């Protein structure tokens, strides 16, 4: 699964970078370079080769006279056109900062979203449930950049509570970007928890537990919540992958030194190796997160693990 996803992502991004009008050779040399130097730089960078040749070189590598040995499948993306730094070095220096935001945003979304969803499911169609539903719809529909600007306007400019510029070493400065990034995920997780809990609470085994006289809290949290969490885990995993890629605007607005800011700067400068490296890294991370979510299913619901084991035994028996 990883290789097809990676090939599809790299092909689309590489194609978009190929058809854009700006020229990496001109970016490297500057506007005052002579035509001869410009022509030689294009030749050295391999920009005169056909598209399929350039894409093949990006995937499988070749001995680059300026930027070193490049090749995605060899674990080497060469160096940045602009800064001449090693691509993976730039990514691994900035990704932990993005990870801090993503983990903080997902944690906030889970801590608030799951309890609110459970409460709404236990009081369906009540006034409180309607209020939470409206708030969830608003949170899911508001653009990230608009939320960020509103929070900065209120809490930074007027109230002077939180700084408008974020720093990974200053927890207070992370509050606004984490809230900005978490609102959409919070709304989605809350709605998914509510829907899943409502469905589970109508099952026969829940009715049986109530008939036996079990306490409602035990019915909800011991028998209902465990099964209701399965789709929530799926959504949370997808949201976490989305937060890693969706932090681009948030990081740029709050001047946060993460992978998103690196990607935006690379797009402005048409730094193709940096763009491709960052996008590939996010795609790989997203795929690995989905794999981790699938593994987590077995711990949440043992029936999934036992079903997989039974199928595996049947396959071996047929062989």
mmCIF file of N, CA and C in Angstrom, residues 192-201 220-234 300-301:
data_model
loop_
_atom_site.group_PDB
_atom_site.id
_atom_site.type_symbol
_atom_site.label_atom_id
_atom_site.label_comp_id
_atom_site.label_asym_id
_atom_site.label_seq_id
_atom_site.Cartn_x
_atom_site.Cartn_y
_atom_site.Cartn_z
ATOM 1 N N UNK A 192 -18.832 11.868 15.690
ATOM 2 C CA UNK A 192 -18.655 10.436 15.467
ATOM 3 C C UNK A 192 -18.914 9.642 16.748
ATOM 4 N N UNK A 193 -18.430 10.150 17.892
ATOM 5 C CA UNK A 193 -18.673 9.476 19.174
ATOM 6 C C UNK A 193 -20.163 9.419 19.474
ATOM 7 N N UNK A 194 -20.853 10.515 19.247
ATOM 8 C CA UNK A 194 -22.301 10.559 19.495
ATOM 9 C C UNK A 194 -23.032 9.553 18.616
ATOM 10 N N UNK A 195 -22.744 9.570 17.306
ATOM 11 C CA UNK A 195 -23.433 8.663 16.379
ATOM 12 C C UNK A 195 -23.147 7.205 16.711
ATOM 13 N N UNK A 196 -21.886 6.906 17.004
ATOM 14 C CA UNK A 196 -21.501 5.535 17.318
ATOM 15 C C UNK A 196 -22.139 5.054 18.620
ATOM 16 N N UNK A 197 -22.161 5.924 19.626
ATOM 17 C CA UNK A 197 -22.773 5.561 20.907
ATOM 18 C C UNK A 197 -24.275 5.344 20.759
ATOM 19 N N UNK A 198 -24.944 6.196 19.981
ATOM 20 C CA UNK A 198 -26.381 6.024 19.767
ATOM 21 C C UNK A 198 -26.682 4.684 19.108
ATOM 22 N N UNK A 199 -25.849 4.300 18.149
ATOM 23 C CA UNK A 199 -26.047 3.019 17.464
ATOM 24 C C UNK A 199 -25.805 1.842 18.406
ATOM 25 N N UNK A 200 -24.732 1.924 19.187
ATOM 26 C CA UNK A 200 -24.389 0.830 20.102
ATOM 27 C C UNK A 200 -25.438 0.684 21.201
ATOM 28 N N UNK A 201 -25.942 1.799 21.711
ATOM 29 C CA UNK A 201 -26.891 1.748 22.830
ATOM 30 C C UNK A 201 -28.239 1.150 22.432
ATOM 31 N N UNK A 220 -23.112 2.072 30.016
ATOM 32 C CA UNK A 220 -22.568 3.019 29.039
ATOM 33 C C UNK A 220 -21.066 2.841 28.866
ATOM 34 N N UNK A 221 -20.336 2.851 29.961
ATOM 35 C CA UNK A 221 -18.877 2.897 29.865
ATOM 36 C C UNK A 221 -18.231 1.514 29.709
ATOM 37 N N UNK A 222 -18.816 0.480 30.297
ATOM 38 C CA UNK A 222 -18.194 -0.839 30.219
ATOM 39 C C UNK A 222 -18.635 -1.609 28.982
ATOM 40 N N UNK A 223 -19.926 -1.540 28.666
ATOM 41 C CA UNK A 223 -20.455 -2.336 27.558
ATOM 42 C C UNK A 223 -20.624 -1.522 26.268
ATOM 43 N N UNK A 224 -20.990 -0.266 26.402
ATOM 44 C CA UNK A 224 -21.254 0.522 25.201
ATOM 45 C C UNK A 224 -20.040 1.208 24.612
ATOM 46 N N UNK A 225 -19.247 1.847 25.470
ATOM 47 C CA UNK A 225 -18.165 2.700 24.980
ATOM 48 C C UNK A 225 -17.101 1.926 24.218
ATOM 49 N N UNK A 226 -16.771 0.713 24.677
ATOM 50 C CA UNK A 226 -15.686 -0.036 24.046
ATOM 51 C C UNK A 226 -15.978 -0.306 22.572
ATOM 52 N N UNK A 227 -17.203 -0.743 22.275
ATOM 53 C CA UNK A 227 -17.567 -0.990 20.882
ATOM 54 C C UNK A 227 -17.762 0.307 20.107
ATOM 55 N N UNK A 228 -18.219 1.337 20.796
ATOM 56 C CA UNK A 228 -18.439 2.621 20.125
ATOM 57 C C UNK A 228 -17.134 3.301 19.737
ATOM 58 N N UNK A 229 -16.031 2.944 20.399
ATOM 59 C CA UNK A 229 -14.753 3.600 20.134
ATOM 60 C C UNK A 229 -14.096 3.147 18.833
ATOM 61 N N UNK A 230 -14.541 2.031 18.254
ATOM 62 C CA UNK A 230 -13.877 1.507 17.052
ATOM 63 C C UNK A 230 -13.919 2.516 15.901
ATOM 64 N N UNK A 231 -15.088 3.034 15.502
ATOM 65 C CA UNK A 231 -15.080 4.064 14.446
ATOM 66 C C UNK A 231 -14.419 5.363 14.881
ATOM 67 N N UNK A 232 -14.456 5.649 16.184
ATOM 68 C CA UNK A 232 -13.808 6.869 16.685
ATOM 69 C C UNK A 232 -12.299 6.777 16.506
ATOM 70 N N UNK A 233 -11.736 5.595 16.756
ATOM 71 C CA UNK A 233 -10.296 5.399 16.558
ATOM 72 C C UNK A 233 -9.931 5.596 15.091
ATOM 73 N N UNK A 234 -10.774 5.084 14.196
ATOM 74 C CA UNK A 234 -10.531 5.279 12.759
ATOM 75 C C UNK A 234 -10.491 6.758 12.411
ATOM 76 N N UNK A 300 -8.653 -2.860 20.969
ATOM 77 C CA UNK A 300 -9.929 -2.275 21.390
ATOM 78 C C UNK A 300 -11.037 -3.323 21.367
ATOM 79 N N UNK A 301 -11.085 -4.100 20.291
ATOM 80 C CA UNK A 301 -12.110 -5.132 20.150
ATOM 81 C C UNK A 301 -11.436 -6.459 19.837
#
